[in-house]
mmCIF file of C-alpha atoms and ligand atoms in Angstrom:
data_model
loop_
_atom_site.group_PDB
_atom_site.id
_atom_site.type_symbol
_atom_site.label_atom_id
_atom_site.label_comp_id
_atom_site.label_asym_id
_atom_site.label_seq_id
_atom_site.Cartn_x
_atom_site.Cartn_y
_atom_site.Cartn_z
ATOM 1 C CA ALA G 1 -0.210 -0.011 0.326
ATOM 2 C CA ALA G 2 1.339 3.582 -0.781
ATOM 3 C CA ALA G 3 2.452 5.583 2.129
ATOM 4 C CA GLY G 4 -0.553 7.907 3.676
ATOM 5 C CA ARG G 5 -3.150 6.064 1.120
ATOM 6 C CA SER G 6 -6.085 5.781 3.646
ATOM 7 C CA ALA G 7 -9.948 4.514 2.930
ATOM 8 C CA THR G 8 -12.801 5.573 4.739
ATOM 9 C CA ALA G 9 -16.688 2.938 5.178
ATOM 10 C CA VAL G 10 -20.238 2.798 6.230
ATOM 11 C CA ALA G 11 -21.644 0.406 8.210
ATOM 12 C CA HIS G 12 -24.935 0.043 10.227
ATOM 13 C CA PRO G 13 -25.813 -2.209 12.688
ATOM 14 C CA ASN G 14 -28.045 -5.497 11.872
ATOM 15 C CA ILE G 15 -30.181 -7.312 14.823
ATOM 16 C CA ALA G 16 -30.522 -10.794 14.319
ATOM 17 C CA LEU G 17 -34.322 -12.398 14.458
ATOM 18 C CA ILE G 18 -32.239 -15.855 14.371
ATOM 19 C CA LYS G 19 -29.665 -15.704 16.376
ATOM 20 C CA TYR G 20 -26.193 -15.921 16.875
ATOM 21 C CA TRP G 21 -24.996 -17.799 20.157
ATOM 22 C CA GLY G 22 -22.156 -19.848 20.083
ATOM 23 C CA LYS G 23 -19.511 -20.597 18.015
ATOM 24 C CA ARG G 24 -17.365 -23.813 16.991
ATOM 25 C CA ASP G 25 -13.815 -22.078 16.278
ATOM 26 C CA GLU G 26 -12.629 -19.031 18.212
ATOM 27 C CA GLU G 27 -9.612 -18.821 16.364
ATOM 28 C CA LEU G 28 -11.359 -18.495 12.716
ATOM 29 C CA MET G 29 -15.141 -17.176 14.489
ATOM 30 C CA LEU G 30 -17.319 -20.076 12.916
ATOM 31 C CA PRO G 31 -20.504 -20.397 14.004
ATOM 32 C CA ALA G 32 -22.043 -23.167 16.211
ATOM 33 C CA THR G 33 -26.055 -22.650 13.729
ATOM 34 C CA ASP G 34 -26.488 -20.450 11.025
ATOM 35 C CA SER G 35 -28.239 -17.176 12.082
ATOM 36 C CA LEU G 36 -30.116 -13.829 9.628
ATOM 37 C CA SER G 37 -30.460 -10.667 10.563
ATOM 38 C CA MET G 38 -32.030 -7.161 9.666
ATOM 39 C CA THR G 39 -29.488 -4.285 8.483
ATOM 40 C CA LEU G 40 -30.751 -1.443 10.124
ATOM 41 C CA ASP G 41 -31.238 2.182 8.698
ATOM 42 C CA ILE G 42 -30.478 3.715 11.369
ATOM 43 C CA TYR G 43 -26.952 3.813 14.253
ATOM 44 C CA PRO G 44 -23.793 4.474 10.796
ATOM 45 C CA THR G 45 -20.804 3.340 12.399
ATOM 46 C CA THR G 46 -18.196 5.158 10.275
ATOM 47 C CA THR G 47 -14.575 3.935 10.227
ATOM 48 C CA THR G 48 -11.238 4.568 8.350
ATOM 49 C CA VAL G 49 -8.346 3.485 7.955
ATOM 50 C CA ARG G 50 -4.655 5.196 7.038
ATOM 51 C CA VAL G 51 -0.904 3.031 6.152
ATOM 52 C CA LEU G 52 1.495 3.897 8.148
ATOM 53 C CA PRO G 53 4.669 3.665 6.483
ATOM 54 C CA THR G 54 7.161 3.950 8.988
ATOM 55 C CA ALA G 55 4.917 2.976 11.956
ATOM 56 C CA ASP G 56 6.299 -0.155 13.878
ATOM 57 C CA ARG G 57 1.943 -0.611 15.600
ATOM 58 C CA ASP G 58 -0.784 0.199 14.880
ATOM 59 C CA ASP G 59 -3.042 2.914 16.022
ATOM 60 C CA VAL G 60 -6.356 2.969 17.312
ATOM 61 C CA TYR G 61 -9.169 5.032 17.763
ATOM 62 C CA LEU G 62 -12.838 4.569 19.085
ATOM 63 C CA ASP G 63 -14.955 8.109 18.523
ATOM 64 C CA GLY G 64 -11.981 9.332 19.227
ATOM 65 C CA GLN G 65 -10.402 8.271 21.881
ATOM 66 C CA PRO G 66 -6.678 5.737 21.453
ATOM 67 C CA ALA G 67 -8.526 2.799 22.447
ATOM 68 C CA VAL G 68 -6.555 0.788 25.090
ATOM 69 C CA GLY G 69 -6.769 -3.029 26.386
ATOM 70 C CA ALA G 70 -9.513 -5.567 25.172
ATOM 71 C CA ALA G 71 -10.511 -3.307 22.435
ATOM 72 C CA ALA G 72 -7.821 -2.150 20.928
ATOM 73 C CA ALA G 73 -6.281 -6.322 20.922
ATOM 74 C CA ARG G 74 -9.810 -7.329 19.089
ATOM 75 C CA VAL G 75 -9.095 -4.607 16.053
ATOM 76 C CA VAL G 76 -5.015 -5.824 16.591
ATOM 77 C CA ARG G 77 -5.881 -9.373 16.050
ATOM 78 C CA PHE G 78 -8.420 -8.241 13.152
ATOM 79 C CA LEU G 79 -5.915 -6.546 11.421
ATOM 80 C CA ASP G 80 -2.625 -9.276 11.469
ATOM 81 C CA VAL G 81 -5.217 -10.992 9.610
ATOM 82 C CA LEU G 82 -6.211 -8.164 7.340
ATOM 83 C CA ARG G 83 -2.130 -8.489 6.785
ATOM 84 C CA ALA G 84 -2.149 -11.842 6.540
ATOM 85 C CA ALA G 85 -4.067 -12.164 3.951
ATOM 86 C CA VAL G 86 -2.793 -9.345 1.783
ATOM 87 C CA GLY G 87 0.922 -10.407 2.662
ATOM 88 C CA ARG G 88 2.423 -6.977 3.699
ATOM 89 C CA PRO G 89 3.387 -5.804 6.550
ATOM 90 C CA ASP G 90 1.499 -2.121 7.232
ATOM 91 C CA ARG G 91 0.854 -0.862 10.004
ATOM 92 C CA VAL G 92 -2.330 1.485 9.179
ATOM 93 C CA ARG G 93 -4.391 4.150 12.083
ATOM 94 C CA VAL G 94 -7.800 3.312 12.462
ATOM 95 C CA ASP G 95 -10.634 6.212 13.502
ATOM 96 C CA SER G 96 -13.529 4.107 14.087
ATOM 97 C CA ARG G 97 -17.218 6.377 15.159
ATOM 98 C CA ASN G 98 -19.806 4.561 16.048
ATOM 99 C CA THR G 99 -23.347 6.926 16.653
ATOM 100 C CA VAL G 100 -24.646 3.108 18.753
ATOM 101 C CA PRO G 101 -24.279 2.815 22.328
ATOM 102 C CA THR G 102 -21.281 0.860 22.133
ATOM 103 C CA SER G 103 -21.194 -3.337 24.003
ATOM 104 C CA ALA G 104 -25.286 -2.524 24.922
ATOM 105 C CA GLY G 105 -25.872 -5.604 23.432
ATOM 106 C CA LEU G 106 -26.870 -3.262 20.332
ATOM 107 C CA ALA G 107 -24.414 -4.300 17.457
ATOM 108 C CA SER G 108 -21.387 -2.560 17.966
ATOM 109 C CA SER G 109 -19.116 -4.697 17.417
ATOM 110 C CA ALA G 110 -20.924 -5.374 13.564
ATOM 111 C CA ALA G 111 -20.828 -2.364 12.213
ATOM 112 C CA GLY G 112 -17.559 -1.668 12.932
ATOM 113 C CA PHE G 113 -16.040 -5.072 12.199
ATOM 114 C CA ALA G 114 -18.063 -4.297 8.306
ATOM 115 C CA ALA G 115 -17.047 -1.260 8.155
ATOM 116 C CA LEU G 116 -13.061 -1.989 8.801
ATOM 117 C CA ALA G 117 -13.522 -4.730 6.566
ATOM 118 C CA LEU G 118 -14.675 -3.117 3.316
ATOM 119 C CA ALA G 119 -12.037 -0.201 4.180
ATOM 120 C CA GLY G 120 -9.318 -2.620 5.974
ATOM 121 C CA ALA G 121 -9.763 -4.549 2.179
ATOM 122 C CA ALA G 122 -9.664 -1.760 0.339
ATOM 123 C CA VAL G 123 -6.526 0.649 1.757
ATOM 124 C CA PHE G 124 -4.386 -2.568 1.310
ATOM 125 C CA GLY G 125 -6.192 -2.931 -2.639
ATOM 126 C CA LEU G 126 -7.713 -6.340 -2.010
ATOM 127 C CA GLY G 127 -10.455 -5.793 -4.612
ATOM 128 C CA LEU G 128 -12.980 -8.559 -2.815
ATOM 129 C CA ASP G 129 -16.571 -9.232 -3.685
ATOM 130 C CA PRO G 130 -19.206 -9.286 -0.749
ATOM 131 C CA THR G 131 -19.209 -12.399 0.002
ATOM 132 C CA ALA G 132 -15.114 -13.076 0.830
ATOM 133 C CA THR G 133 -15.311 -9.186 2.544
ATOM 134 C CA SER G 134 -18.524 -10.662 4.307
ATOM 135 C CA ARG G 135 -15.656 -13.372 5.119
ATOM 136 C CA LEU G 136 -13.007 -10.986 6.224
ATOM 137 C CA ALA G 137 -15.243 -8.818 8.699
ATOM 138 C CA ARG G 138 -16.140 -12.241 10.243
ATOM 139 C CA ARG G 139 -13.382 -12.897 11.681
ATOM 140 C CA GLY G 140 -13.026 -9.427 13.519
ATOM 141 C CA SER G 141 -16.847 -9.845 14.855
ATOM 142 C CA GLY G 142 -19.219 -12.281 13.525
ATOM 143 C CA SER G 143 -22.452 -10.792 13.127
ATOM 144 C CA ALA G 144 -20.812 -8.307 11.588
ATOM 145 C CA SER G 145 -20.285 -10.464 8.037
ATOM 146 C CA ARG G 146 -24.015 -9.411 7.565
ATOM 147 C CA SER G 147 -23.747 -6.394 8.251
ATOM 148 C CA LEU G 148 -22.255 -5.842 4.189
ATOM 149 C CA PHE G 149 -25.173 -6.615 3.467
ATOM 150 C CA GLY G 150 -28.513 -4.091 3.385
ATOM 151 C CA GLY G 151 -31.468 -5.521 3.822
ATOM 152 C CA PHE G 152 -32.229 -9.700 5.576
ATOM 153 C CA ALA G 153 -28.784 -11.220 5.274
ATOM 154 C CA VAL G 154 -27.982 -14.707 6.154
ATOM 155 C CA TRP G 155 -24.951 -15.987 7.953
ATOM 156 C CA HIS G 156 -24.111 -19.346 7.063
ATOM 157 C CA ALA G 157 -22.842 -21.754 10.052
ATOM 158 C CA GLY G 158 -20.496 -23.082 6.211
ATOM 159 C CA GLU G 159 -18.677 -27.027 7.159
ATOM 160 C CA GLY G 160 -16.366 -28.220 9.053
ATOM 161 C CA GLY G 161 -13.042 -26.211 10.407
ATOM 162 C CA GLY G 162 -9.816 -24.933 8.915
ATOM 163 C CA ALA G 163 -9.397 -23.822 5.542
ATOM 164 C CA ALA G 164 -13.000 -25.563 4.644
ATOM 165 C CA GLY G 165 -14.438 -24.331 7.587
ATOM 166 C CA ASP G 166 -13.360 -20.672 6.783
ATOM 167 C CA ARG G 167 -14.803 -20.462 2.690
ATOM 168 C CA SER G 168 -17.941 -21.895 3.698
ATOM 169 C CA SER G 169 -18.837 -19.784 6.465
ATOM 170 C CA TYR G 170 -19.696 -16.072 4.889
ATOM 171 C CA ALA G 171 -23.049 -14.241 5.343
ATOM 172 C CA ALA G 172 -25.337 -12.705 1.626
ATOM 173 C CA ALA G 173 -27.797 -11.268 1.014
ATOM 174 C CA VAL G 174 -31.932 -12.688 1.497
ATOM 175 C CA ASP G 175 -34.583 -11.199 -0.392
ATOM 176 C CA GLY G 176 -37.397 -9.949 1.705
ATOM 177 C CA GLY G 177 -40.361 -8.951 -0.957
ATOM 178 C CA ALA G 178 -42.985 -7.369 0.209
ATOM 179 C CA LEU G 179 -41.794 -6.949 4.084
ATOM 180 C CA ASP G 180 -42.439 -3.568 5.476
ATOM 181 C CA PRO G 181 -41.226 -3.775 8.983
ATOM 182 C CA ALA G 182 -40.479 -1.368 10.938
ATOM 183 C CA LEU G 183 -37.553 -1.990 14.099
ATOM 184 C CA VAL G 184 -38.722 0.213 17.573
ATOM 185 C CA VAL G 185 -35.908 0.626 19.463
ATOM 186 C CA ALA G 186 -36.992 0.871 23.191
ATOM 187 C CA LEU G 187 -33.078 1.612 25.271
ATOM 188 C CA VAL G 188 -34.114 1.401 28.759
ATOM 189 C CA ASP G 189 -29.977 0.984 29.438
ATOM 190 C CA THR G 190 -26.906 2.337 27.778
ATOM 191 C CA GLY G 191 -24.448 0.867 30.168
ATOM 192 C CA PRO G 192 -21.706 -1.624 28.794
ATOM 193 C CA LYS G 193 -22.431 -4.846 29.526
ATOM 194 C CA VAL G 194 -20.594 -6.586 31.783
ATOM 195 C CA ILE G 195 -20.124 -9.705 30.184
ATOM 196 C CA SER G 196 -18.928 -9.287 26.974
ATOM 197 C CA SER G 197 -20.494 -10.973 23.683
ATOM 198 C CA ARG G 198 -17.418 -13.371 23.321
ATOM 199 C CA GLU G 199 -17.291 -14.876 26.834
ATOM 200 C CA ALA G 200 -20.966 -15.074 27.446
ATOM 201 C CA MET G 201 -20.650 -17.968 24.304
ATOM 202 C CA ARG G 202 -18.174 -19.285 25.651
ATOM 203 C CA ARG G 203 -19.765 -19.960 28.995
ATOM 204 C CA THR G 204 -23.110 -21.068 26.833
ATOM 205 C CA VAL G 205 -21.393 -23.150 25.087
ATOM 206 C CA ASP G 206 -19.389 -25.431 28.285
ATOM 207 C CA THR G 207 -21.468 -25.295 30.560
ATOM 208 C CA SER G 208 -25.143 -25.062 29.494
ATOM 209 C CA PRO G 209 -27.241 -28.891 29.152
ATOM 210 C CA LEU G 210 -29.558 -27.472 27.499
ATOM 211 C CA TYR G 211 -26.704 -26.421 24.519
ATOM 212 C CA PRO G 212 -27.553 -28.726 22.373
ATOM 213 C CA ALA G 213 -31.338 -28.155 22.539
ATOM 214 C CA TRP G 214 -30.268 -24.702 21.444
ATOM 215 C CA VAL G 215 -28.764 -25.208 17.912
ATOM 216 C CA ALA G 216 -31.355 -28.453 16.995
ATOM 217 C CA ALA G 217 -34.632 -25.716 17.519
ATOM 218 C CA SER G 218 -31.557 -22.921 15.438
ATOM 219 C CA LYS G 219 -32.006 -25.542 12.353
ATOM 220 C CA PRO G 220 -36.240 -25.374 11.737
ATOM 221 C CA ASP G 221 -36.376 -21.846 13.153
ATOM 222 C CA LEU G 222 -34.809 -20.926 10.561
ATOM 223 C CA VAL G 223 -35.639 -22.941 7.953
ATOM 224 C CA GLU G 224 -39.361 -21.443 9.013
ATOM 225 C CA MET G 225 -38.160 -17.846 9.527
ATOM 226 C CA ARG G 226 -36.603 -17.489 5.347
ATOM 227 C CA GLU G 227 -40.358 -18.993 4.134
ATOM 228 C CA ALA G 228 -41.801 -15.967 5.976
ATOM 229 C CA ILE G 229 -39.902 -13.506 5.196
ATOM 230 C CA ALA G 230 -40.526 -15.019 0.965
ATOM 231 C CA ALA G 231 -44.304 -15.550 1.925
ATOM 232 C CA GLY G 232 -43.533 -11.430 3.420
ATOM 233 C CA ASP G 233 -45.863 -13.241 6.165
ATOM 234 C CA LEU G 234 -44.478 -10.101 8.941
ATOM 235 C CA PRO G 235 -47.160 -12.120 11.529
ATOM 236 C CA VAL G 236 -44.727 -14.910 10.868
ATOM 237 C CA VAL G 237 -41.442 -13.345 11.205
ATOM 238 C CA GLY G 238 -41.956 -11.453 13.928
ATOM 239 C CA GLU G 239 -43.498 -15.466 15.918
ATOM 240 C CA ILE G 240 -40.401 -16.856 15.223
ATOM 241 C CA ALA G 241 -38.135 -13.316 16.097
ATOM 242 C CA GLU G 242 -39.583 -14.084 19.261
ATOM 243 C CA ARG G 243 -39.789 -17.368 20.519
ATOM 244 C CA ASN G 244 -35.518 -17.844 19.125
ATOM 245 C CA ALA G 245 -35.116 -14.769 20.910
ATOM 246 C CA LEU G 246 -36.451 -15.824 24.449
ATOM 247 C CA GLY G 247 -34.998 -19.393 24.078
ATOM 248 C CA MET G 248 -31.639 -17.642 23.813
ATOM 249 C CA HIS G 249 -32.246 -16.261 26.335
ATOM 250 C CA ALA G 250 -33.046 -19.252 28.635
ATOM 251 C CA VAL G 251 -29.497 -21.323 27.312
ATOM 252 C CA MET G 252 -27.910 -18.081 27.771
ATOM 253 C CA GLN G 253 -29.547 -18.730 31.347
ATOM 254 C CA SER G 254 -28.838 -22.153 31.976
ATOM 255 C CA ALA G 255 -25.145 -21.233 31.837
ATOM 256 C CA ARG G 256 -23.211 -22.065 35.154
ATOM 257 C CA PRO G 257 -23.193 -19.610 36.379
ATOM 258 C CA ALA G 258 -25.610 -17.878 34.646
ATOM 259 C CA VAL G 259 -25.681 -15.415 31.748
ATOM 260 C CA ARG G 260 -28.258 -12.331 32.790
ATOM 261 C CA TYR G 261 -29.316 -9.499 29.967
ATOM 262 C CA LEU G 262 -32.392 -9.122 30.750
ATOM 263 C CA THR G 263 -33.299 -7.156 33.453
ATOM 264 C CA ALA G 264 -36.379 -6.537 34.973
ATOM 265 C CA ALA G 265 -36.896 -2.557 32.786
ATOM 266 C CA SER G 266 -36.582 -5.222 29.618
ATOM 267 C CA TRP G 267 -39.747 -7.033 31.032
ATOM 268 C CA THR G 268 -41.538 -4.371 31.506
ATOM 269 C CA VAL G 269 -41.268 -4.141 27.363
ATOM 270 C CA ILE G 270 -41.859 -7.883 26.717
ATOM 271 C CA ASP G 271 -45.460 -7.431 28.559
ATOM 272 C CA ARG G 272 -45.632 -4.628 27.071
ATOM 273 C CA VAL G 273 -45.729 -5.663 23.602
ATOM 274 C CA GLU G 274 -47.638 -8.709 24.564
ATOM 275 C CA THR G 275 -50.558 -6.361 24.897
ATOM 276 C CA LEU G 276 -50.207 -4.634 22.386
ATOM 277 C CA ARG G 277 -50.363 -7.832 20.491
ATOM 278 C CA ARG G 278 -54.429 -8.397 23.117
ATOM 279 C CA ARG G 279 -55.504 -5.280 21.256
ATOM 280 C CA GLY G 280 -54.483 -6.331 17.923
ATOM 281 C CA VAL G 281 -50.941 -4.520 17.093
ATOM 282 C CA CYS G 282 -49.155 -7.769 15.358
ATOM 283 C CA ALA G 283 -45.776 -6.983 17.838
ATOM 284 C CA HIS G 284 -43.037 -8.591 18.295
ATOM 285 C CA VAL G 285 -39.952 -7.594 20.760
ATOM 286 C CA THR G 286 -36.142 -9.517 20.008
ATOM 287 C CA ILE G 287 -33.488 -9.026 22.178
ATOM 288 C CA ASP G 288 -29.949 -9.703 21.695
ATOM 289 C CA ALA G 289 -26.879 -9.481 24.609
ATOM 290 C CA GLY G 290 -27.943 -6.289 26.654
ATOM 291 C CA PRO G 291 -31.412 -4.861 28.410
ATOM 292 C CA ASN G 292 -33.075 -3.372 25.141
ATOM 293 C CA VAL G 293 -35.827 -4.724 23.434
ATOM 294 C CA LYS G 294 -36.247 -4.308 19.594
ATOM 295 C CA VAL G 295 -39.566 -4.983 19.001
ATOM 296 C CA LEU G 296 -40.803 -5.938 14.705
ATOM 297 C CA CYS G 297 -44.079 -4.335 13.644
ATOM 298 C CA ALA G 298 -45.091 -3.104 10.175
ATOM 299 C CA ARG G 299 -44.193 0.027 9.491
ATOM 300 C CA THR G 300 -47.657 1.395 9.554
ATOM 301 C CA ASP G 301 -47.842 1.142 13.385
ATOM 302 C CA ALA G 302 -44.666 2.105 14.190
ATOM 303 C CA ALA G 303 -46.232 5.539 15.889
ATOM 304 C CA GLN G 304 -48.258 3.705 17.559
ATOM 305 C CA VAL G 305 -45.891 0.917 19.150
ATOM 306 C CA VAL G 306 -43.282 4.207 19.565
ATOM 307 C CA ARG G 307 -46.369 6.150 21.963
ATOM 308 C CA SER G 308 -47.407 3.034 23.208
ATOM 309 C CA LEU G 309 -42.705 1.813 24.566
ATOM 310 C CA ALA G 310 -42.314 5.587 25.194
ATOM 311 C CA GLU G 311 -45.132 5.844 28.188
ATOM 312 C CA LEU G 312 -43.520 3.265 30.217
ATOM 313 C CA GLU G 313 -41.117 4.634 33.308
ATOM 314 C CA CYS G 314 -38.192 2.486 32.691
ATOM 315 C CA VAL G 315 -37.890 3.689 28.363
ATOM 316 C CA ARG G 316 -35.176 6.211 28.026
ATOM 317 C CA THR G 317 -35.569 6.605 24.566
ATOM 318 C CA VAL G 318 -37.077 4.993 21.840
ATOM 319 C CA ALA G 319 -35.517 5.106 17.983
ATOM 320 C CA VAL G 320 -37.783 3.150 14.419
ATOM 321 C CA ALA G 321 -35.336 1.828 12.725
ATOM 322 C CA LYS G 322 -36.154 -0.022 8.643
ATOM 323 C CA PRO G 323 -34.357 -2.422 6.309
ATOM 324 C CA GLY G 324 -30.745 -0.367 5.702
ATOM 325 C CA PRO G 325 -28.252 -0.360 3.481
ATOM 326 C CA GLY G 326 -24.949 -2.839 3.000
ATOM 327 C CA ALA G 327 -21.638 -1.484 4.223
ATOM 328 C CA ARG G 328 -20.032 1.066 1.485
ATOM 329 C CA LEU G 329 -16.619 2.868 0.730
ATOM 330 C CA ILE G 330 -16.880 6.422 0.764
ATOM 331 C CA ALA G 331 -13.937 7.802 0.137
ATOM 332 C CA GLY G 332 -9.745 6.032 -0.778
ATOM 333 C CA GLY G 333 -8.712 3.422 -2.485
ATOM 334 C CA GLN G 334 -6.836 1.817 -4.474
ATOM 335 C CA PRO G 335 -8.106 3.306 -7.850
HETATM 336 P P1 ATP U 401 -24.074 -7.209 20.114
HETATM 337 O O1 ATP U 401 -25.330 -6.357 20.660
HETATM 338 O O2 ATP U 401 -24.070 -8.016 19.549
HETATM 339 O O3 ATP U 401 -23.977 -8.154 22.096
HETATM 340 P P2 ATP U 401 -21.837 -5.073 20.820
HETATM 341 O O4 ATP U 401 -20.961 -5.067 19.927
HETATM 342 O O5 ATP U 401 -22.708 -4.319 21.768
HETATM 343 O O6 ATP U 401 -22.699 -6.372 20.883
HETATM 344 P P3 ATP U 401 -19.583 -7.305 21.778
HETATM 345 O O7 ATP U 401 -20.290 -8.053 21.186
HETATM 346 O O8 ATP U 401 -19.405 -8.046 23.743
HETATM 347 O O9 ATP U 401 -20.490 -6.127 21.876
HETATM 348 O O10 ATP U 401 -18.696 -5.983 21.147
HETATM 349 C C1 ATP U 401 -18.838 -5.020 21.467
HETATM 350 C C2 ATP U 401 -16.720 -4.805 20.900
HETATM 351 O O11 ATP U 401 -16.871 -4.453 19.926
HETATM 352 C C3 ATP U 401 -16.532 -3.496 22.047
HETATM 353 O O12 ATP U 401 -16.101 -3.235 23.498
HETATM 354 C C4 ATP U 401 -14.703 -2.502 21.310
HETATM 355 O O13 ATP U 401 -13.936 -3.781 21.638
HETATM 356 C C5 ATP U 401 -15.290 -3.547 19.879
HETATM 357 N N1 ATP U 401 -15.701 -2.588 19.450
HETATM 358 C C6 ATP U 401 -17.074 -2.315 18.954
HETATM 359 N N2 ATP U 401 -16.951 -0.975 18.787
HETATM 360 C C7 ATP U 401 -16.374 -0.808 17.243
HETATM 361 C C8 ATP U 401 -15.816 -0.360 16.404
HETATM 362 N N3 ATP U 401 -16.148 0.194 15.715
HETATM 363 N N4 ATP U 401 -14.794 -0.221 15.750
HETATM 364 C C9 ATP U 401 -13.782 -1.649 15.766
HETATM 365 N N5 ATP U 401 -14.345 -2.416 17.892
HETATM 366 C C10 ATP U 401 -15.417 -1.900 18.388
#
């Protein structure tokens, strides 16, 4: 890469409707199951990668601050994967800005590593197609593989280990057809999670007696979800997403010691969504590794869902997301 060359990419978080929870290979970031998500049109992350021609280490800035500890190490590890793929030793400066609260179960790492993979590949002139970029992004954060794509995306677990596992595990766009959904995000707590997703997954895989059942249940959930999306059947999409998410939290809670991300506030929101359904509004919840609840509903019902959730004392802010764009390069890269 030429001296001083830089590239900038933007990516959005994605929220899984069929969850990713657990790896079969931590080094290669190969998941235990397929997963399926919706990329959002809110909370973009912008990441610039600049080659430092004479430096002997990477400089990493997150939200304007020098990154330290695990956050810096995670980015540098990813850059090492990138350098190995390119066959060059160049150190870089990474500047990444999230607009979503970091580490609050709102997929900051998905947007972050999708943007980093795209900008990093561009700065080194790798010329990757979206499939190959999603494979690369996976090495930074599994769910980042899906943020390369707009709308709905499936991340294939792939088969086997080593090079075969690496090749076969990537994300692809899923046609959203007639679906016109909104995802209403109810923020109850934006503080960083006490246990990282990575650590919580590891504990679940290693200690939960229910984990094999979760893996088995995920397969028909994905098949039925794909059918429901193809049929444009939002009520069924919501039903499957909700049961899949609650199943994921059940399996976490059965880890030893238990991993608990849901708080009293989360349950208050979940109860309210059930009340809305009884009143005839088609709305379903999904929740990630944090207490914040996302509500899937028709775009035309979003305003009513927002009003209802905003009434709750435990809800601090409500945001409405629609299906958003895939990651894109906004500056730089090789000519
Ligand atoms: P989820 O919502 O899926 O639980 P999350 O992103 O909120 O994920 P983690 O998977 O625990 O939470 O990842 C958070 C970590 O991701 C941060 O501590 C930081 O190390 C890293 N991260 C977040 N944003 C960025 C970014 N823009 N660039 C690089 N690394 C990031």
